[in-house]
């Protein structure tokens, strides 16, 4: 793929000529007029060009983890994303636009159309490359391939294959893009742990670092000037990729952080979540020679773009409004009122006891008649706050529980419960979705202790748990199948199986309707020492 170069691009002197002059000169395209810059090194010349606002050589643009089709409080959503992408792609600078994954799910609408609306919306201004996140597989293989066929973007995931090892249709491992004078080598990497988090049966995910090593070498051997990895990987793996020095730029997703890092060798960016911010990297380059070979010296300038400053794209906004109108008739039905504040922000439900987590877990325990209930904080998804007095609707509950999970109940030992809770707090420092929200039990843990030895005490019904005792545990079918690492929940006797349970969202809606007024609070069910 060739990205259109600007009418006037920087003219670069050769490194050999520069060295003979004992100075660096680059003619920088600044509108219609060029400016001559004198500097003692390539790095100084690039810094001066950037400080003068010269036209960059090319631009990278990143979005990741966008689920909600509409904006919230004047920020985010697909219409504002489309406007930003359109403006950046329409400018005089060659622009490479990447989506680092997570879109098809979870959202309110995805429970009805399995992500089809997100593809329609992203196709308004399609990225050059889309790397699938773990949530692209929430509805199974057939749906994933169907959505892929509908998308206009190129899909990349070098470590993703069919179960038999064969490549997937419409996917590439890597490609070299020409952005003005630069040969940009790009490859994609999916999250290797996707099968633990999603319904990825029929696919094989291999180690991320093995893919990084193989793809970066292949691209450099093919003549790439700059190598970019677009990945859907967690923060720990991001750091490993960046510190390996195998790539020049890492565009990543998954952790929902707005994060920019540059150590003068590798640039690493993540753009938060929900399209609230879209990150641009303006790249300034000098092309020269080193040891008789072409070399490129580059400098990034980072521009986090606040979507609140963008006017929604009319075409995308019309699609959003069409879907919202269809939903309103069924979803805007009142089921209760909350008398207390409820907080479903991901940073809350993935790291601590939350009143809304207690509400959901209580509903599951009561509906099944279980002794305790454990559900994963990552399954609570609306990422919002409800003030006291807020009227709760079907839309609210389905926004919080969009996956279509069903309730299950198993009979397991007290030791199995402890193992499940150990798993739940094993990645609390990374705000992993496995963090538990519970009912019928209370436990304390030490987040600084070694993984597997963090849970200090557990009480069920106000009494210390009996490691050999049997307890009925309500959960969701995703966790029951080992999702988020909850293998301990599959060790006992199944009382309500995944095909027999009721949808979690329906269980919670019935519970809220019976309560009428929600008074759930944080009451010491989970205590970090």
GROMACS .gro file of N, CA, C and O in nm, residues 131-232:
model
  408
  131UNK      N    1  -0.575  -0.472   1.432
  131UNK     CA    2  -0.525  -0.591   1.501
  131UNK      C    3  -0.633  -0.639   1.597
  131UNK      O    4  -0.675  -0.563   1.685
  132UNK      N    5  -0.682  -0.761   1.583
  132UNK     CA    6  -0.792  -0.806   1.668
  132UNK      C    7  -0.753  -0.815   1.815
  132UNK      O    8  -0.647  -0.867   1.850
  133UNK      N    9  -0.842  -0.763   1.901
  133UNK     CA   10  -0.826  -0.778   2.045
  133UNK      C   11  -0.900  -0.901   2.093
  133UNK      O   12  -0.970  -0.968   2.016
  134UNK      N   13  -0.888  -0.930   2.221
  134UNK     CA   14  -0.955  -1.049   2.274
  134UNK      C   15  -1.107  -1.042   2.260
  134UNK      O   16  -1.174  -1.144   2.241
  135UNK      N   17  -1.164  -0.920   2.264
  135UNK     CA   18  -1.310  -0.909   2.256
  135UNK      C   19  -1.363  -0.930   2.114
  135UNK      O   20  -1.485  -0.944   2.096
  136UNK      N   21  -1.276  -0.934   2.016
  136UNK     CA   22  -1.324  -0.966   1.881
  136UNK      C   23  -1.370  -1.112   1.873
  136UNK      O   24  -1.438  -1.152   1.778
  137UNK      N   25  -1.334  -1.193   1.971
  137UNK     CA   26  -1.365  -1.337   1.967
  137UNK      C   27  -1.476  -1.375   2.065
  137UNK      O   28  -1.502  -1.493   2.085
  138UNK      N   29  -1.542  -1.276   2.125
  138UNK     CA   30  -1.642  -1.305   2.227
  138UNK      C   31  -1.761  -1.384   2.174
  138UNK      O   32  -1.828  -1.453   2.252
  139UNK      N   33  -1.789  -1.375   2.045
  139UNK     CA   34  -1.906  -1.442   1.989
  139UNK      C   35  -1.869  -1.562   1.902
  139UNK      O   36  -1.950  -1.610   1.824
  140UNK      N   37  -1.745  -1.608   1.916
  140UNK     CA   38  -1.705  -1.730   1.847
  140UNK      C   39  -1.640  -1.707   1.712
  140UNK      O   40  -1.637  -1.596   1.658
  141UNK      N   41  -1.591  -1.816   1.655
  141UNK     CA   42  -1.512  -1.810   1.533
  141UNK      C   43  -1.594  -1.766   1.413
  141UNK      O   44  -1.550  -1.682   1.333
  142UNK      N   45  -1.712  -1.824   1.398
  142UNK     CA   46  -1.794  -1.791   1.280
  142UNK      C   47  -1.825  -1.643   1.275
  142UNK      O   48  -1.816  -1.579   1.169
  143UNK      N   49  -1.860  -1.585   1.390
  143UNK     CA   50  -1.890  -1.443   1.392
  143UNK      C   51  -1.766  -1.359   1.365
  143UNK      O   52  -1.772  -1.258   1.293
  144UNK      N   53  -1.651  -1.400   1.420
  144UNK     CA   54  -1.527  -1.326   1.396
  144UNK      C   55  -1.497  -1.318   1.246
  144UNK      O   56  -1.465  -1.210   1.193
  145UNK      N   57  -1.506  -1.430   1.178
  145UNK     CA   58  -1.476  -1.432   1.035
  145UNK      C   59  -1.580  -1.356   0.954
  145UNK      O   60  -1.548  -1.292   0.853
  146UNK      N   61  -1.704  -1.357   1.001
  146UNK     CA   62  -1.808  -1.280   0.933
  146UNK      C   63  -1.782  -1.131   0.945
  146UNK      O   64  -1.791  -1.056   0.847
  147UNK      N   65  -1.748  -1.085   1.064
  147UNK     CA   66  -1.717  -0.944   1.084
  147UNK      C   67  -1.593  -0.905   1.005
  147UNK      O   68  -1.586  -0.794   0.949
  148UNK      N   69  -1.495  -0.994   0.999
  148UNK     CA   70  -1.375  -0.965   0.921
  148UNK      C   71  -1.409  -0.942   0.775
  148UNK      O   72  -1.356  -0.850   0.712
  149UNK      N   73  -1.497  -1.023   0.722
  149UNK     CA   74  -1.535  -1.009   0.581
  149UNK      C   75  -1.606  -0.877   0.554
  149UNK      O   76  -1.601  -0.824   0.442
  150UNK      N   77  -1.673  -0.823   0.654
  150UNK     CA   78  -1.745  -0.697   0.638
  150UNK      C   79  -1.655  -0.574   0.650
  150UNK      O   80  -1.690  -0.466   0.604
  151UNK      N   81  -1.538  -0.591   0.712
  151UNK     CA   82  -1.451  -0.478   0.742
  151UNK      C   83  -1.368  -0.438   0.620
  151UNK      O   84  -1.327  -0.522   0.540
  152UNK      N   85  -1.340  -0.308   0.609
  152UNK     CA   86  -1.259  -0.256   0.499
  152UNK      C   87  -1.111  -0.248   0.535
  152UNK      O   88  -1.028  -0.226   0.447
  153UNK      N   89  -1.078  -0.263   0.663
  153UNK     CA   90  -0.939  -0.254   0.707
  153UNK      C   91  -0.863  -0.383   0.680
  153UNK      O   92  -0.922  -0.491   0.673
  154UNK      N   93  -0.732  -0.371   0.668
  154UNK     CA   94  -0.645  -0.488   0.662
  154UNK      C   95  -0.629  -0.542   0.804
  154UNK      O   96  -0.601  -0.467   0.897
  155UNK      N   97  -0.649  -0.672   0.823
  155UNK     CA   98  -0.631  -0.734   0.953
  155UNK      C   99  -0.490  -0.793   0.962
  155UNK      O  100  -0.444  -0.860   0.870
  156UNK      N  101  -0.424  -0.769   1.074
  156UNK     CA  102  -0.290  -0.821   1.097
  156UNK      C  103  -0.282  -0.889   1.233
  156UNK      O  104  -0.326  -0.832   1.333
  157UNK      N  105  -0.225  -1.008   1.236
  157UNK     CA  106  -0.199  -1.079   1.361
  157UNK      C  107  -0.105  -1.194   1.329
  157UNK      O  108  -0.149  -1.302   1.289
  158UNK      N  109   0.023  -1.170   1.347
  158UNK     CA  110   0.123  -1.269   1.306
  158UNK      C  111   0.120  -1.395   1.391
  158UNK      O  112   0.171  -1.499   1.348
  159UNK      N  113   0.063  -1.386   1.510
  159UNK     CA  114   0.061  -1.503   1.600
  159UNK      C  115  -0.078  -1.566   1.608
  159UNK      O  116  -0.106  -1.640   1.702
  160UNK      N  117  -0.163  -1.541   1.510
  160UNK     CA  118  -0.298  -1.596   1.506
  160UNK      C  119  -0.314  -1.686   1.384
  160UNK      O  120  -0.286  -1.644   1.271
  161UNK      N  121  -0.361  -1.807   1.409
  161UNK     CA  122  -0.384  -1.903   1.302
  161UNK      C  123  -0.510  -1.983   1.333
  161UNK      O  124  -0.561  -1.982   1.445
  162UNK      N  125  -0.558  -2.056   1.234
  162UNK     CA  126  -0.660  -2.156   1.260
  162UNK      C  127  -0.602  -2.264   1.350
  162UNK      O  128  -0.479  -2.276   1.366
  163UNK      N  129  -0.689  -2.344   1.409
  163UNK     CA  130  -0.644  -2.448   1.501
  163UNK      C  131  -0.547  -2.546   1.434
  163UNK      O  132  -0.459  -2.603   1.500
  164UNK      N  133  -0.561  -2.566   1.303
  164UNK     CA  134  -0.471  -2.657   1.232
  164UNK      C  135  -0.343  -2.590   1.185
  164UNK      O  136  -0.261  -2.651   1.115
  165UNK      N  137  -0.324  -2.463   1.222
  165UNK     CA  138  -0.203  -2.391   1.185
  165UNK      C  139  -0.211  -2.316   1.055
  165UNK      O  140  -0.116  -2.245   1.018
  166UNK      N  141  -0.320  -2.330   0.981
  166UNK     CA  142  -0.333  -2.261   0.853
  166UNK      C  143  -0.366  -2.114   0.874
  166UNK      O  144  -0.426  -2.075   0.975
  167UNK      N  145  -0.328  -2.029   0.777
  167UNK     CA  146  -0.355  -1.885   0.791
  167UNK      C  147  -0.504  -1.854   0.777
  167UNK      O  148  -0.580  -1.931   0.715
  168UNK      N  149  -0.544  -1.743   0.833
  168UNK     CA  150  -0.684  -1.701   0.826
  168UNK      C  151  -0.708  -1.616   0.701
  168UNK      O  152  -0.622  -1.538   0.661
  169UNK      N  153  -0.824  -1.628   0.640
  169UNK     CA  154  -0.854  -1.545   0.523
  169UNK      C  155  -0.859  -1.398   0.562
  169UNK      O  156  -0.909  -1.361   0.668
  170UNK      N  157  -0.804  -1.314   0.474
  170UNK     CA  158  -0.811  -1.170   0.497
  170UNK      C  159  -0.717  -1.119   0.603
  170UNK      O  160  -0.733  -1.007   0.652
  171UNK      N  161  -0.617  -1.199   0.640
  171UNK     CA  162  -0.519  -1.160   0.741
  171UNK      C  163  -0.378  -1.161   0.682
  171UNK      O  164  -0.348  -1.242   0.595
  172UNK      N  165  -0.295  -1.072   0.731
  172UNK     CA  166  -0.153  -1.072   0.695
  172UNK      C  167  -0.070  -1.064   0.822
  172UNK      O  168  -0.116  -1.011   0.924
  173UNK      N  169   0.051  -1.116   0.814
  173UNK     CA  170   0.143  -1.105   0.927
  173UNK      C  171   0.209  -0.968   0.929
  173UNK      O  172   0.226  -0.907   1.035
  174UNK      N  173   0.250  -0.920   0.813
  174UNK     CA  174   0.329  -0.797   0.804
  174UNK      C  175   0.315  -0.738   0.664
  174UNK      O  176   0.274  -0.806   0.571
  175UNK      N  177   0.356  -0.611   0.652
  175UNK     CA  178   0.356  -0.545   0.521
  175UNK      C  179   0.443  -0.420   0.532
  175UNK      O  180   0.451  -0.358   0.639
  176UNK      N  181   0.504  -0.381   0.422
  176UNK     CA  182   0.577  -0.255   0.415
  176UNK      C  183   0.490  -0.152   0.344
  176UNK      O  184   0.443  -0.175   0.233
  177UNK      N  185   0.467  -0.041   0.411
  177UNK     CA  186   0.389   0.071   0.357
  177UNK      C  187   0.486   0.183   0.319
  177UNK      O  188   0.582   0.209   0.392
  178UNK      N  189   0.460   0.250   0.209
  178UNK     CA  190   0.543   0.364   0.168
  178UNK      C  191   0.472   0.492   0.211
  178UNK      O  192   0.365   0.525   0.160
  179UNK      N  193   0.534   0.561   0.304
  179UNK     CA  194   0.480   0.689   0.351
  179UNK      C  195   0.578   0.798   0.312
  179UNK      O  196   0.681   0.818   0.378
  180UNK      N  197   0.547   0.867   0.201
  180UNK     CA  198   0.643   0.962   0.147
  180UNK      C  199   0.771   0.888   0.115
  180UNK      O  200   0.771   0.784   0.049
  181UNK      N  201   0.885   0.936   0.166
  181UNK     CA  202   1.012   0.871   0.135
  181UNK      C  203   1.046   0.753   0.226
  181UNK      O  204   1.149   0.690   0.210
  182UNK      N  205   0.960   0.724   0.321
  182UNK     CA  206   0.990   0.624   0.424
  182UNK      C  207   0.922   0.492   0.394
  182UNK      O  208   0.803   0.487   0.360
  183UNK      N  209   0.998   0.384   0.411
  183UNK     CA  210   0.943   0.249   0.402
  183UNK      C  211   0.910   0.203   0.544
  183UNK      O  212   1.000   0.172   0.623
  184UNK      N  213   0.781   0.200   0.574
  184UNK     CA  214   0.735   0.169   0.708
  184UNK      C  215   0.696   0.022   0.716
  184UNK      O  216   0.600  -0.022   0.654
  185UNK      N  217   0.771  -0.055   0.794
  185UNK     CA  218   0.739  -0.196   0.814
  185UNK      C  219   0.645  -0.214   0.931
  185UNK      O  220   0.674  -0.170   1.042
  186UNK      N  221   0.530  -0.278   0.908
  186UNK     CA  222   0.427  -0.292   1.010
  186UNK      C  223   0.390  -0.439   1.025
  186UNK      O  224   0.373  -0.510   0.926
  187UNK      N  225   0.378  -0.484   1.151
  187UNK     CA  226   0.325  -0.618   1.176
  187UNK      C  227   0.229  -0.611   1.295
  187UNK      O  228   0.233  -0.517   1.375
  188UNK      N  229   0.141  -0.711   1.305
  188UNK     CA  230   0.042  -0.714   1.412
  188UNK      C  231   0.062  -0.834   1.503
  188UNK      O  232   0.109  -0.940   1.459
  189UNK      N  233   0.026  -0.816   1.631
  189UNK     CA  234   0.035  -0.925   1.729
  189UNK      C  235  -0.090  -0.922   1.816
  189UNK      O  236  -0.125  -0.817   1.872
  190UNK      N  237  -0.158  -1.036   1.827
  190UNK     CA  238  -0.276  -1.049   1.911
  190UNK      C  239  -0.236  -1.099   2.049
  190UNK      O  240  -0.124  -1.147   2.070
  191UNK      N  241  -0.327  -1.087   2.143
  191UNK     CA  242  -0.302  -1.129   2.281
  191UNK      C  243  -0.300  -1.281   2.290
  191UNK      O  244  -0.399  -1.347   2.260
  192UNK      N  245  -0.187  -1.338   2.333
  192UNK     CA  246  -0.175  -1.484   2.338
  192UNK      C  247  -0.273  -1.547   2.435
  192UNK      O  248  -0.314  -1.662   2.417
  193UNK      N  249  -0.313  -1.473   2.539
  193UNK     CA  250  -0.405  -1.527   2.638
  193UNK      C  251  -0.552  -1.514   2.599
  193UNK      O  252  -0.640  -1.541   2.681
  194UNK      N  253  -0.579  -1.478   2.475
  194UNK     CA  254  -0.717  -1.460   2.431
  194UNK      C  255  -0.806  -1.580   2.462
  194UNK      O  256  -0.920  -1.563   2.505
  195UNK      N  257  -0.761  -1.704   2.443
  195UNK     CA  258  -0.849  -1.819   2.474
  195UNK      C  259  -0.895  -1.823   2.619
  195UNK      O  260  -0.999  -1.884   2.649
  196UNK      N  261  -0.819  -1.763   2.711
  196UNK     CA  262  -0.860  -1.759   2.850
  196UNK      C  263  -0.964  -1.652   2.876
  196UNK      O  264  -1.033  -1.655   2.978
  197UNK      N  265  -0.977  -1.557   2.785
  197UNK     CA  266  -1.060  -1.441   2.808
  197UNK      C  267  -1.183  -1.436   2.718
  197UNK      O  268  -1.273  -1.356   2.741
  198UNK      N  269  -1.184  -1.516   2.615
  198UNK     CA  270  -1.289  -1.504   2.515
  198UNK      C  271  -1.323  -1.641   2.457
  198UNK      O  272  -1.265  -1.742   2.496
  199UNK      N  273  -1.419  -1.643   2.364
  199UNK     CA  274  -1.465  -1.769   2.303
  199UNK      C  275  -1.388  -1.791   2.173
  199UNK      O  276  -1.442  -1.777   2.063
  200UNK      N  277  -1.260  -1.826   2.187
  200UNK     CA  278  -1.170  -1.834   2.073
  200UNK      C  279  -1.144  -1.976   2.027
  200UNK      O  280  -1.038  -2.005   1.971
  201UNK      N  281  -1.240  -2.065   2.049
  201UNK     CA  282  -1.223  -2.203   2.003
  201UNK      C  283  -1.208  -2.205   1.851
  201UNK      O  284  -1.275  -2.131   1.780
  202UNK      N  285  -1.117  -2.290   1.804
  202UNK     CA  286  -1.093  -2.299   1.660
  202UNK      C  287  -0.977  -2.214   1.613
  202UNK      O  288  -0.943  -2.215   1.495
  203UNK      N  289  -0.915  -2.140   1.706
  203UNK     CA  290  -0.800  -2.057   1.673
  203UNK      C  291  -0.680  -2.099   1.758
  203UNK      O  292  -0.695  -2.153   1.867
  204UNK      N  293  -0.562  -2.071   1.708
  204UNK     CA  294  -0.438  -2.091   1.783
  204UNK      C  295  -0.367  -1.957   1.797
  204UNK      O  296  -0.347  -1.886   1.697
  205UNK      N  297  -0.330  -1.923   1.920
  205UNK     CA  298  -0.254  -1.802   1.947
  205UNK      C  299  -0.117  -1.842   1.999
  205UNK      O  300  -0.106  -1.913   2.099
  206UNK      N  301  -0.012  -1.798   1.933
  206UNK     CA  302   0.124  -1.833   1.975
  206UNK      C  303   0.188  -1.718   2.051
  206UNK      O  304   0.131  -1.609   2.061
  207UNK      N  305   0.306  -1.742   2.105
  207UNK     CA  306   0.373  -1.646   2.191
  207UNK      C  307   0.397  -1.513   2.122
  207UNK      O  308   0.444  -1.508   2.007
  208UNK      N  309   0.370  -1.404   2.193
  208UNK     CA  310   0.384  -1.271   2.134
  208UNK      C  311   0.529  -1.237   2.100
  208UNK      O  312   0.559  -1.185   1.993
  209UNK      N  313   0.621  -1.266   2.194
  209UNK     CA  314   0.760  -1.227   2.171
  209UNK      C  315   0.823  -1.305   2.056
  209UNK      O  316   0.906  -1.250   1.982
  210UNK      N  317   0.784  -1.430   2.039
  210UNK     CA  318   0.835  -1.507   1.925
  210UNK      C  319   0.793  -1.440   1.795
  210UNK      O  320   0.872  -1.431   1.699
  211UNK      N  321   0.669  -1.392   1.791
  211UNK     CA  322   0.620  -1.323   1.671
  211UNK      C  323   0.694  -1.191   1.651
  211UNK      O  324   0.728  -1.155   1.537
  212UNK      N  325   0.720  -1.118   1.758
  212UNK     CA  326   0.792  -0.991   1.747
  212UNK      C  327   0.931  -1.015   1.688
  212UNK      O  328   0.976  -0.942   1.598
  213UNK      N  329   1.001  -1.114   1.738
  213UNK     CA  330   1.135  -1.142   1.688
  213UNK      C  331   1.133  -1.180   1.540
  213UNK      O  332   1.214  -1.129   1.460
  214UNK      N  333   1.041  -1.267   1.504
  214UNK     CA  334   1.036  -1.315   1.365
  214UNK      C  335   0.996  -1.203   1.269
  214UNK      O  336   1.058  -1.185   1.163
  215UNK      N  337   0.891  -1.129   1.305
  215UNK     CA  338   0.838  -1.029   1.212
  215UNK      C  339   0.929  -0.907   1.198
  215UNK      O  340   0.946  -0.853   1.089
  216UNK      N  341   0.990  -0.864   1.307
  216UNK     CA  342   1.078  -0.748   1.298
  216UNK      C  343   1.200  -0.779   1.211
  216UNK      O  344   1.243  -0.697   1.129
  217UNK      N  345   1.256  -0.900   1.227
  217UNK     CA  346   1.369  -0.939   1.143
  217UNK      C  347   1.330  -0.946   0.996
  217UNK      O  348   1.403  -0.898   0.908
  218UNK      N  349   1.214  -1.006   0.969
  218UNK     CA  350   1.169  -1.019   0.830
  218UNK      C  351   1.150  -0.882   0.765
  218UNK      O  352   1.187  -0.861   0.648
  219UNK      N  353   1.096  -0.788   0.839
  219UNK     CA  354   1.073  -0.654   0.783
  219UNK      C  355   1.204  -0.580   0.761
  219UNK      O  356   1.222  -0.513   0.659
  220UNK      N  357   1.297  -0.590   0.854
  220UNK     CA  358   1.425  -0.522   0.835
  220UNK      C  359   1.502  -0.586   0.719
  220UNK      O  360   1.565  -0.514   0.640
  221UNK      N  361   1.496  -0.717   0.708
  221UNK     CA  362   1.561  -0.784   0.596
  221UNK      C  363   1.501  -0.742   0.463
  221UNK      O  364   1.570  -0.741   0.360
  222UNK      N  365   1.371  -0.706   0.465
  222UNK     CA  366   1.303  -0.664   0.342
  222UNK      C  367   1.324  -0.515   0.312
  222UNK      O  368   1.272  -0.465   0.212
  223UNK      N  369   1.399  -0.444   0.397
  223UNK     CA  370   1.432  -0.306   0.368
  223UNK      C  371   1.349  -0.201   0.438
  223UNK      O  372   1.354  -0.083   0.401
  224UNK      N  373   1.277  -0.240   0.542
  224UNK     CA  374   1.199  -0.140   0.617
  224UNK      C  375   1.292  -0.040   0.685
  224UNK      O  376   1.391  -0.078   0.747
  225UNK      N  377   1.259   0.090   0.673
  225UNK     CA  378   1.338   0.193   0.740
  225UNK      C  379   1.304   0.201   0.889
  225UNK      O  380   1.391   0.221   0.973
  226UNK      N  381   1.175   0.190   0.918
  226UNK     CA  382   1.125   0.199   1.055
  226UNK      C  383   1.027   0.084   1.073
  226UNK      O  384   0.943   0.060   0.987
  227UNK      N  385   1.037   0.013   1.187
  227UNK     CA  386   0.950  -0.101   1.213
  227UNK      C  387   0.850  -0.064   1.323
  227UNK      O  388   0.889  -0.020   1.431
  228UNK      N  389   0.722  -0.086   1.293
  228UNK     CA  390   0.613  -0.057   1.386
  228UNK      C  391   0.539  -0.185   1.419
  228UNK      O  392   0.498  -0.259   1.329
  229UNK      N  393   0.524  -0.212   1.549
  229UNK     CA  394   0.442  -0.323   1.594
  229UNK      C  395   0.309  -0.268   1.642
  229UNK      O  396   0.305  -0.177   1.725
  230UNK      N  397   0.200  -0.319   1.587
  230UNK     CA  398   0.066  -0.285   1.636
  230UNK      C  399   0.017  -0.408   1.712
  230UNK      O  400   0.003  -0.516   1.653
  231UNK      N  401  -0.004  -0.393   1.841
  231UNK     CA  402  -0.032  -0.511   1.924
  231UNK      C  403  -0.152  -0.488   2.016
  231UNK      O  404  -0.182  -0.375   2.054
  232UNK      N  405  -0.217  -0.598   2.049
  232UNK     CA  406  -0.316  -0.597   2.157
  232UNK      C  407  -0.255  -0.682   2.267
  232UNK      O  408  -0.278  -0.803   2.274
   0.00000   0.00000   0.00000
